[in-house]
């Protein structure tokens, strides 16, 4: 199937053309970083308006880059949730219009399912595997037994890891998006200089909590107001980043061990973090486990990742209709209902 995929869950307007859920013909992403930078985070109203402005251009470019006319599209996959309601509705409305006008099937895809499936655009991974979805809005551990078959093992109890990165960056006066800046500065800092806490590291669960870690950074800054010196700043970033990575790595590998699964997939925007990728690879090599992390371009929000589950569902007759609506909250565990007879 030649699929057009559309993503507008947050602040990236994206469209892609993918063949058979595996071969990317185009994958176009328009970012809104500059539009939200002065606010230090995503403003939902601004995001929705920018999606309205950008989406026709992005879709046209995706079709042009793929050398595929709109008449050649055989199905449409669109992010249905979770995400910002107004942003989701822009993509869904355009996707329904295209599907109706062209007489092709449409399917709503879970944004997190897209992230977990992105790896299949680069390499096959055998089921089952344990997946860590880590981004600005999510930090979840799943057991994945197949597309549409997910079981939540653990999740964040407060701030997601990416959210913690951005909040700490803001405390440090770093530009938005903060996660990238923290990673850059941490590369030349001492990760052992400041003993920040590792929240829930030994609580026996697969859950996460990063709000207290953010507070620990704030407390350190109040006690040491000289943090603005270049090396101090780098050491704070490195120490904070090491604390986050230690928890993510430990919980992920413990979950895989307890589940008796030898394969791990890391997905989501924070999977671009160089320290996390390196730490995960080191532990996987030491334990003889299979680790799969998509290329950074497929870790960040994009539309191509939606085509993997989108193609799977459409070729099995699982599709939506013109009543398709945005789902601000959409737990992955509920997707198994799609296969109910």
mmCIF file of C-alpha atoms in Angstrom:
data_model
loop_
_atom_site.group_PDB
_atom_site.id
_atom_site.type_symbol
_atom_site.label_atom_id
_atom_site.label_comp_id
_atom_site.label_asym_id
_atom_site.label_seq_id
_atom_site.Cartn_x
_atom_site.Cartn_y
_atom_site.Cartn_z
ATOM 1 C CA UNK A 1 0.000 0.000 0.000
ATOM 2 C CA UNK A 2 1.180 3.511 -0.848
ATOM 3 C CA UNK A 3 0.331 5.487 2.264
ATOM 4 C CA UNK A 4 0.185 9.191 3.053
ATOM 5 C CA UNK A 5 0.882 9.760 6.756
ATOM 6 C CA UNK A 6 0.131 12.990 8.631
ATOM 7 C CA UNK A 7 1.413 14.044 12.079
ATOM 8 C CA UNK A 8 0.272 17.149 14.028
ATOM 9 C CA UNK A 9 0.122 16.005 17.652
ATOM 10 C CA UNK A 10 2.215 18.819 19.135
ATOM 11 C CA UNK A 11 4.523 21.349 17.484
ATOM 12 C CA UNK A 12 5.812 19.506 14.423
ATOM 13 C CA UNK A 13 3.814 19.564 11.190
ATOM 14 C CA UNK A 14 4.798 16.444 9.278
ATOM 15 C CA UNK A 15 3.768 14.379 6.277
ATOM 16 C CA UNK A 16 5.312 11.322 4.650
ATOM 17 C CA UNK A 17 4.740 8.930 1.791
ATOM 18 C CA UNK A 18 5.644 5.344 2.666
ATOM 19 C CA UNK A 19 5.307 2.145 0.629
ATOM 20 C CA UNK A 20 4.147 -1.073 2.320
ATOM 21 C CA UNK A 21 4.781 0.348 5.788
ATOM 22 C CA UNK A 22 8.541 0.005 5.388
ATOM 23 C CA UNK A 23 9.992 2.039 2.509
ATOM 24 C CA UNK A 24 10.153 5.800 3.056
ATOM 25 C CA UNK A 25 9.658 7.736 -0.170
ATOM 26 C CA UNK A 26 9.516 11.082 1.637
ATOM 27 C CA UNK A 27 9.394 12.315 5.221
ATOM 28 C CA UNK A 28 8.897 16.070 5.586
ATOM 29 C CA UNK A 29 8.875 17.848 8.955
ATOM 30 C CA UNK A 30 8.261 21.558 9.572
ATOM 31 C CA UNK A 31 9.257 22.603 13.081
ATOM 32 C CA UNK A 32 7.711 25.372 15.169
ATOM 33 C CA UNK A 33 10.653 25.776 17.557
ATOM 34 C CA UNK A 34 11.143 29.470 16.802
ATOM 35 C CA UNK A 35 7.445 30.182 17.334
ATOM 36 C CA UNK A 36 7.491 28.761 20.869
ATOM 37 C CA UNK A 37 11.061 29.605 21.941
ATOM 38 C CA UNK A 38 10.222 32.940 23.577
ATOM 39 C CA UNK A 39 7.656 31.195 25.788
ATOM 40 C CA UNK A 40 9.995 28.400 26.860
ATOM 41 C CA UNK A 41 7.524 25.718 25.809
ATOM 42 C CA UNK A 42 4.727 24.834 23.405
ATOM 43 C CA UNK A 43 1.722 27.172 23.387
ATOM 44 C CA UNK A 44 -1.263 25.076 22.178
ATOM 45 C CA UNK A 45 -3.090 27.919 20.429
ATOM 46 C CA UNK A 46 0.013 28.979 18.511
ATOM 47 C CA UNK A 47 0.754 25.353 17.602
ATOM 48 C CA UNK A 48 -2.738 24.854 16.149
ATOM 49 C CA UNK A 49 -2.571 28.021 14.059
ATOM 50 C CA UNK A 50 0.877 27.134 12.708
ATOM 51 C CA UNK A 51 -0.360 23.656 11.738
ATOM 52 C CA UNK A 52 -3.176 25.294 9.734
ATOM 53 C CA UNK A 53 -0.615 27.452 7.967
ATOM 54 C CA UNK A 54 1.959 24.744 7.302
ATOM 55 C CA UNK A 55 0.071 21.541 6.602
ATOM 56 C CA UNK A 56 -0.891 22.155 2.948
ATOM 57 C CA UNK A 57 2.703 23.099 2.153
ATOM 58 C CA UNK A 58 4.147 20.106 4.021
ATOM 59 C CA UNK A 59 1.802 17.607 2.344
ATOM 60 C CA UNK A 60 2.516 19.087 -1.091
ATOM 61 C CA UNK A 61 6.259 18.811 -0.440
ATOM 62 C CA UNK A 62 5.936 15.203 0.776
ATOM 63 C CA UNK A 63 4.122 14.232 -2.424
ATOM 64 C CA UNK A 64 6.613 16.143 -4.585
ATOM 65 C CA UNK A 65 9.657 14.620 -2.867
ATOM 66 C CA UNK A 66 8.175 11.133 -3.238
ATOM 67 C CA UNK A 67 7.323 11.793 -6.898
ATOM 68 C CA UNK A 68 3.821 10.514 -6.170
ATOM 69 C CA UNK A 69 0.663 12.376 -7.242
ATOM 70 C CA UNK A 70 -2.201 12.587 -4.769
ATOM 71 C CA UNK A 71 -4.086 10.230 -7.123
ATOM 72 C CA UNK A 72 -1.507 7.538 -6.373
ATOM 73 C CA UNK A 73 -2.172 7.494 -2.626
ATOM 74 C CA UNK A 74 -3.999 4.320 -1.549
ATOM 75 C CA UNK A 75 -4.629 5.149 2.101
ATOM 76 C CA UNK A 76 -4.173 7.807 4.772
ATOM 77 C CA UNK A 77 -2.792 7.364 8.292
ATOM 78 C CA UNK A 78 -3.035 10.227 10.768
ATOM 79 C CA UNK A 79 -2.110 10.771 14.394
ATOM 80 C CA UNK A 80 -5.387 10.529 16.335
ATOM 81 C CA UNK A 81 -3.806 10.941 19.768
ATOM 82 C CA UNK A 82 -2.477 11.434 22.302
ATOM 83 C CA UNK A 83 -1.571 15.078 21.910
ATOM 84 C CA UNK A 84 -2.890 18.627 21.961
ATOM 85 C CA UNK A 85 -6.575 18.648 20.980
ATOM 86 C CA UNK A 86 -6.418 21.611 18.609
ATOM 87 C CA UNK A 87 -3.224 20.415 16.960
ATOM 88 C CA UNK A 88 -4.567 16.890 16.463
ATOM 89 C CA UNK A 89 -7.786 18.187 14.910
ATOM 90 C CA UNK A 90 -5.889 20.029 12.184
ATOM 91 C CA UNK A 91 -4.197 16.856 10.959
ATOM 92 C CA UNK A 92 -7.308 14.720 11.376
ATOM 93 C CA UNK A 93 -9.496 17.183 9.464
ATOM 94 C CA UNK A 94 -7.090 17.341 6.537
ATOM 95 C CA UNK A 95 -6.636 13.549 6.529
ATOM 96 C CA UNK A 96 -10.408 12.968 6.460
ATOM 97 C CA UNK A 97 -10.822 15.485 3.639
ATOM 98 C CA UNK A 98 -8.166 13.743 1.530
ATOM 99 C CA UNK A 99 -9.581 10.278 2.252
ATOM 100 C CA UNK A 100 -13.109 11.393 1.372
ATOM 101 C CA UNK A 101 -12.093 13.256 -1.777
ATOM 102 C CA UNK A 102 -9.926 10.412 -3.070
ATOM 103 C CA UNK A 103 -12.168 7.570 -1.886
ATOM 104 C CA UNK A 104 -9.350 5.839 0.028
ATOM 105 C CA UNK A 105 -9.394 4.315 3.535
ATOM 106 C CA UNK A 106 -8.218 6.212 6.590
ATOM 107 C CA UNK A 107 -6.925 5.024 9.955
ATOM 108 C CA UNK A 108 -6.123 6.879 13.153
ATOM 109 C CA UNK A 109 -2.758 5.938 14.671
ATOM 110 C CA UNK A 110 -1.603 6.269 18.267
ATOM 111 C CA UNK A 111 1.341 8.691 18.396
ATOM 112 C CA UNK A 112 3.297 6.535 20.852
ATOM 113 C CA UNK A 113 2.642 3.431 18.772
ATOM 114 C CA UNK A 114 4.196 5.312 15.885
ATOM 115 C CA UNK A 115 7.332 5.980 17.919
ATOM 116 C CA UNK A 116 7.595 2.334 18.989
ATOM 117 C CA UNK A 117 7.204 1.245 15.360
ATOM 118 C CA UNK A 118 9.729 3.672 13.857
ATOM 119 C CA UNK A 119 12.565 1.158 14.158
ATOM 120 C CA UNK A 120 10.886 -1.069 11.539
ATOM 121 C CA UNK A 121 11.566 1.603 8.918
ATOM 122 C CA UNK A 122 15.283 0.826 9.329
ATOM 123 C CA UNK A 123 15.549 -2.785 10.454
ATOM 124 C CA UNK A 124 13.416 -5.760 11.492
ATOM 125 C CA UNK A 125 13.008 -6.479 15.203
ATOM 126 C CA UNK A 126 11.568 -9.741 16.395
ATOM 127 C CA UNK A 127 8.659 -9.753 18.863
ATOM 128 C CA UNK A 128 8.377 -9.667 21.804
ATOM 129 C CA UNK A 129 10.523 -6.794 22.990
ATOM 130 C CA UNK A 130 10.513 -4.293 25.830
ATOM 131 C CA UNK A 131 10.221 -0.700 24.643
ATOM 132 C CA UNK A 132 11.051 2.552 26.402
ATOM 133 C CA UNK A 133 9.071 5.472 24.991
ATOM 134 C CA UNK A 134 10.805 8.577 26.272
ATOM 135 C CA UNK A 135 9.952 12.099 25.165
ATOM 136 C CA UNK A 136 8.787 15.484 26.386
ATOM 137 C CA UNK A 137 5.352 14.147 27.229
ATOM 138 C CA UNK A 138 5.922 10.440 27.865
ATOM 139 C CA UNK A 139 8.208 8.128 29.775
ATOM 140 C CA UNK A 140 6.671 4.664 29.588
ATOM 141 C CA UNK A 141 7.903 1.084 29.525
ATOM 142 C CA UNK A 142 5.951 -1.426 27.441
ATOM 143 C CA UNK A 143 6.060 -5.086 26.609
ATOM 144 C CA UNK A 144 5.404 -5.282 22.862
ATOM 145 C CA UNK A 145 4.071 -8.589 21.520
ATOM 146 C CA UNK A 146 3.140 -7.228 18.093
ATOM 147 C CA UNK A 147 1.659 -4.179 16.432
ATOM 148 C CA UNK A 148 -1.441 -3.280 18.404
ATOM 149 C CA UNK A 149 -0.460 -5.576 21.275
ATOM 150 C CA UNK A 150 1.066 -3.618 24.134
ATOM 151 C CA UNK A 151 1.165 -3.986 27.904
ATOM 152 C CA UNK A 152 2.251 -1.069 30.084
ATOM 153 C CA UNK A 153 4.954 -2.121 32.546
ATOM 154 C CA UNK A 154 5.710 1.274 34.061
ATOM 155 C CA UNK A 155 5.296 4.983 33.519
ATOM 156 C CA UNK A 156 6.242 8.373 34.903
ATOM 157 C CA UNK A 157 4.343 9.449 38.013
ATOM 158 C CA UNK A 158 4.932 13.146 37.315
ATOM 159 C CA UNK A 159 7.295 14.848 34.852
ATOM 160 C CA UNK A 160 8.368 12.961 31.759
ATOM 161 C CA UNK A 161 12.119 12.778 31.172
ATOM 162 C CA UNK A 162 12.041 15.221 28.271
ATOM 163 C CA UNK A 163 9.948 17.637 30.297
ATOM 164 C CA UNK A 164 12.517 17.467 33.104
ATOM 165 C CA UNK A 165 15.305 18.232 30.618
ATOM 166 C CA UNK A 166 13.449 21.302 29.368
ATOM 167 C CA UNK A 167 12.585 22.545 32.872
ATOM 168 C CA UNK A 168 16.152 22.167 34.107
ATOM 169 C CA UNK A 169 17.411 23.930 30.994
ATOM 170 C CA UNK A 170 15.060 26.806 31.754
ATOM 171 C CA UNK A 171 16.402 26.991 35.329
ATOM 172 C CA UNK A 172 19.894 27.241 33.844
ATOM 173 C CA UNK A 173 18.885 29.983 31.434
ATOM 174 C CA UNK A 174 19.450 27.818 28.371
ATOM 175 C CA UNK A 175 17.520 28.376 25.138
ATOM 176 C CA UNK A 176 14.498 26.293 24.140
ATOM 177 C CA UNK A 177 14.356 23.392 23.353
ATOM 178 C CA UNK A 178 16.462 22.721 26.403
ATOM 179 C CA UNK A 179 17.165 19.016 26.041
ATOM 180 C CA UNK A 180 19.474 19.571 23.093
ATOM 181 C CA UNK A 181 21.411 22.277 24.961
ATOM 182 C CA UNK A 182 21.806 20.154 28.093
ATOM 183 C CA UNK A 183 23.152 17.281 25.989
ATOM 184 C CA UNK A 184 25.600 19.594 24.221
ATOM 185 C CA UNK A 185 26.964 21.152 27.416
ATOM 186 C CA UNK A 186 27.051 17.839 29.286
ATOM 187 C CA UNK A 187 29.482 16.447 26.718
ATOM 188 C CA UNK A 188 32.319 18.446 28.305
ATOM 189 C CA UNK A 189 31.102 18.344 31.914
ATOM 190 C CA UNK A 190 31.854 16.081 34.871
ATOM 191 C CA UNK A 191 28.869 13.743 35.384
ATOM 192 C CA UNK A 192 30.083 12.717 38.830
ATOM 193 C CA UNK A 193 30.688 16.155 40.289
ATOM 194 C CA UNK A 194 27.184 16.647 41.741
ATOM 195 C CA UNK A 195 25.436 13.656 43.369
ATOM 196 C CA UNK A 196 21.903 14.326 42.189
ATOM 197 C CA UNK A 197 19.322 11.736 43.337
ATOM 198 C CA UNK A 198 18.155 8.790 41.219
ATOM 199 C CA UNK A 199 14.379 8.828 41.901
ATOM 200 C CA UNK A 200 12.662 5.430 42.393
ATOM 201 C CA UNK A 201 15.836 3.636 41.319
ATOM 202 C CA UNK A 202 15.480 0.928 43.960
ATOM 203 C CA UNK A 203 11.723 0.954 44.626
ATOM 204 C CA UNK A 204 11.145 -2.360 42.838
ATOM 205 C CA UNK A 205 8.759 -0.911 40.263
ATOM 206 C CA UNK A 206 9.202 0.071 36.616
ATOM 207 C CA UNK A 207 7.806 3.561 37.269
ATOM 208 C CA UNK A 208 9.667 6.841 36.921
ATOM 209 C CA UNK A 209 9.623 10.197 38.698
ATOM 210 C CA UNK A 210 11.661 13.196 37.614
ATOM 211 C CA UNK A 211 9.963 16.088 39.402
ATOM 212 C CA UNK A 212 12.111 15.613 42.509
ATOM 213 C CA UNK A 213 15.271 15.527 40.419
ATOM 214 C CA UNK A 214 14.323 18.855 38.886
ATOM 215 C CA UNK A 215 13.793 20.241 42.400
ATOM 216 C CA UNK A 216 17.203 18.903 43.441
ATOM 217 C CA UNK A 217 18.788 20.901 40.626
ATOM 218 C CA UNK A 218 16.899 24.025 41.741
ATOM 219 C CA UNK A 219 18.072 23.520 45.334
ATOM 220 C CA UNK A 220 21.666 23.121 44.148
ATOM 221 C CA UNK A 221 21.431 26.349 42.163
ATOM 222 C CA UNK A 222 20.161 28.251 45.205
ATOM 223 C CA UNK A 223 23.020 26.943 47.313
ATOM 224 C CA UNK A 224 25.621 27.611 44.618
ATOM 225 C CA UNK A 225 24.705 30.853 42.830
ATOM 226 C CA UNK A 226 28.012 30.799 40.947
ATOM 227 C CA UNK A 227 26.649 28.104 38.607
ATOM 228 C CA UNK A 228 26.724 30.509 35.665
ATOM 229 C CA UNK A 229 30.461 29.989 35.183
ATOM 230 C CA UNK A 230 30.976 27.898 32.067
ATOM 231 C CA UNK A 231 32.464 24.797 33.708
ATOM 232 C CA UNK A 232 29.940 24.768 36.553
ATOM 233 C CA UNK A 233 27.156 24.940 34.025
ATOM 234 C CA UNK A 234 28.611 22.028 32.083
ATOM 235 C CA UNK A 235 29.055 19.964 35.255
ATOM 236 C CA UNK A 236 25.455 20.572 36.344
ATOM 237 C CA UNK A 237 24.189 19.485 32.933
ATOM 238 C CA UNK A 238 26.395 16.396 32.923
ATOM 239 C CA UNK A 239 25.441 15.391 36.479
ATOM 240 C CA UNK A 240 21.728 15.901 35.859
ATOM 241 C CA UNK A 241 21.864 14.024 32.576
ATOM 242 C CA UNK A 242 23.743 11.119 34.174
ATOM 243 C CA UNK A 243 21.075 10.861 36.894
ATOM 244 C CA UNK A 244 18.266 10.678 34.329
ATOM 245 C CA UNK A 245 20.111 8.157 32.183
ATOM 246 C CA UNK A 246 20.993 5.947 35.149
ATOM 247 C CA UNK A 247 17.308 5.596 36.040
ATOM 248 C CA UNK A 248 16.117 5.056 32.464
ATOM 249 C CA UNK A 249 18.775 2.432 31.774
ATOM 250 C CA UNK A 250 18.341 0.541 35.041
ATOM 251 C CA UNK A 251 14.553 0.374 34.857
ATOM 252 C CA UNK A 252 14.504 -0.622 31.188
ATOM 253 C CA UNK A 253 16.957 -3.496 31.541
ATOM 254 C CA UNK A 254 15.345 -4.678 34.765
ATOM 255 C CA UNK A 255 11.957 -4.785 33.042
ATOM 256 C CA UNK A 256 13.411 -6.789 30.146
ATOM 257 C CA UNK A 257 15.160 -9.189 32.526
ATOM 258 C CA UNK A 258 12.020 -9.755 34.597
ATOM 259 C CA UNK A 259 9.937 -10.278 31.457
ATOM 260 C CA UNK A 260 12.454 -12.783 30.080
ATOM 261 C CA UNK A 261 12.863 -10.692 26.936
ATOM 262 C CA UNK A 262 16.239 -10.299 25.212
ATOM 263 C CA UNK A 263 15.299 -7.398 22.911
ATOM 264 C CA UNK A 264 14.949 -3.710 23.801
ATOM 265 C CA UNK A 265 13.759 -0.787 21.677
ATOM 266 C CA UNK A 266 14.222 2.860 22.690
ATOM 267 C CA UNK A 267 11.975 5.415 21.015
ATOM 268 C CA UNK A 268 10.847 9.041 21.262
ATOM 269 C CA UNK A 269 12.564 12.409 21.187
ATOM 270 C CA UNK A 270 14.800 11.818 24.214
ATOM 271 C CA UNK A 271 16.190 8.755 22.415
ATOM 272 C CA UNK A 272 18.209 11.335 20.446
ATOM 273 C CA UNK A 273 20.192 12.100 23.606
ATOM 274 C CA UNK A 274 23.781 11.028 23.024
ATOM 275 C CA UNK A 275 24.461 9.980 26.624
ATOM 276 C CA UNK A 276 21.347 7.829 26.776
ATOM 277 C CA UNK A 277 22.172 6.104 23.490
ATOM 278 C CA UNK A 278 25.708 5.438 24.669
ATOM 279 C CA UNK A 279 24.671 4.156 28.102
ATOM 280 C CA UNK A 280 22.002 1.864 26.662
ATOM 281 C CA UNK A 281 24.478 0.451 24.129
ATOM 282 C CA UNK A 282 27.120 -0.207 26.791
ATOM 283 C CA UNK A 283 24.753 -2.136 29.073
ATOM 284 C CA UNK A 284 23.220 -4.069 26.168
ATOM 285 C CA UNK A 285 26.673 -5.146 24.967
ATOM 286 C CA UNK A 286 27.706 -6.170 28.467
ATOM 287 C CA UNK A 287 24.565 -8.260 28.969
ATOM 288 C CA UNK A 288 24.470 -9.693 25.452
ATOM 289 C CA UNK A 289 21.063 -8.202 24.682
ATOM 290 C CA UNK A 290 19.738 -6.843 21.395
ATOM 291 C CA UNK A 291 19.258 -3.069 21.462
ATOM 292 C CA UNK A 292 17.518 -1.113 18.710
ATOM 293 C CA UNK A 293 17.295 2.690 18.568
ATOM 294 C CA UNK A 294 16.090 4.491 15.422
ATOM 295 C CA UNK A 295 18.187 7.174 13.786
ATOM 296 C CA UNK A 296 17.615 10.573 15.428
ATOM 297 C CA UNK A 297 15.409 11.778 12.562
ATOM 298 C CA UNK A 298 13.003 8.915 13.295
ATOM 299 C CA UNK A 299 13.144 9.444 17.078
ATOM 300 C CA UNK A 300 11.804 12.983 16.842
ATOM 301 C CA UNK A 301 8.172 13.525 15.858
ATOM 302 C CA UNK A 302 7.691 12.630 12.199
ATOM 303 C CA UNK A 303 4.989 11.185 9.972
ATOM 304 C CA UNK A 304 6.805 8.203 8.443
ATOM 305 C CA UNK A 305 6.648 6.315 11.743
ATOM 306 C CA UNK A 306 2.836 6.342 11.572
ATOM 307 C CA UNK A 307 2.898 4.397 8.317
ATOM 308 C CA UNK A 308 4.208 1.234 9.990
ATOM 309 C CA UNK A 309 1.107 0.582 12.135
ATOM 310 C CA UNK A 310 -1.074 2.451 9.621
ATOM 311 C CA UNK A 311 -0.220 0.017 6.818
ATOM 312 C CA UNK A 312 -0.606 -2.951 9.191
ATOM 313 C CA UNK A 313 -4.114 -1.928 10.195
ATOM 314 C CA UNK A 314 -5.385 -0.890 6.770
ATOM 315 C CA UNK A 315 -4.200 -4.073 5.050
ATOM 316 C CA UNK A 316 -6.147 -6.028 7.681
ATOM 317 C CA UNK A 317 -9.343 -4.069 7.195
ATOM 318 C CA UNK A 318 -9.007 -2.053 10.395
ATOM 319 C CA UNK A 319 -9.889 1.501 9.478
ATOM 320 C CA UNK A 320 -11.662 4.646 10.624
ATOM 321 C CA UNK A 321 -14.350 6.756 9.028
ATOM 322 C CA UNK A 322 -15.366 10.397 8.836
ATOM 323 C CA UNK A 323 -16.369 10.359 12.511
ATOM 324 C CA UNK A 324 -12.680 10.025 13.449
ATOM 325 C CA UNK A 325 -11.983 12.417 16.328
ATOM 326 C CA UNK A 326 -9.011 13.536 18.407
ATOM 327 C CA UNK A 327 -8.086 11.534 21.501
ATOM 328 C CA UNK A 328 -6.091 13.706 23.881
ATOM 329 C CA UNK A 329 -5.487 10.647 26.063
ATOM 330 C CA UNK A 330 -5.193 7.219 24.437
ATOM 331 C CA UNK A 331 -3.456 4.456 26.450
ATOM 332 C CA UNK A 332 -1.633 1.963 24.248
ATOM 333 C CA UNK A 333 -3.081 -0.977 26.181
ATOM 334 C CA UNK A 334 -6.524 -0.226 24.745
ATOM 335 C CA UNK A 335 -5.414 -0.837 21.139
ATOM 336 C CA UNK A 336 -5.971 -4.585 21.466
ATOM 337 C CA UNK A 337 -9.699 -3.826 21.173
ATOM 338 C CA UNK A 338 -9.079 -3.200 17.472
ATOM 339 C CA UNK A 339 -8.573 -6.915 16.991
ATOM 340 C CA UNK A 340 -11.755 -7.933 18.826
ATOM 341 C CA UNK A 341 -14.087 -9.900 16.600
#
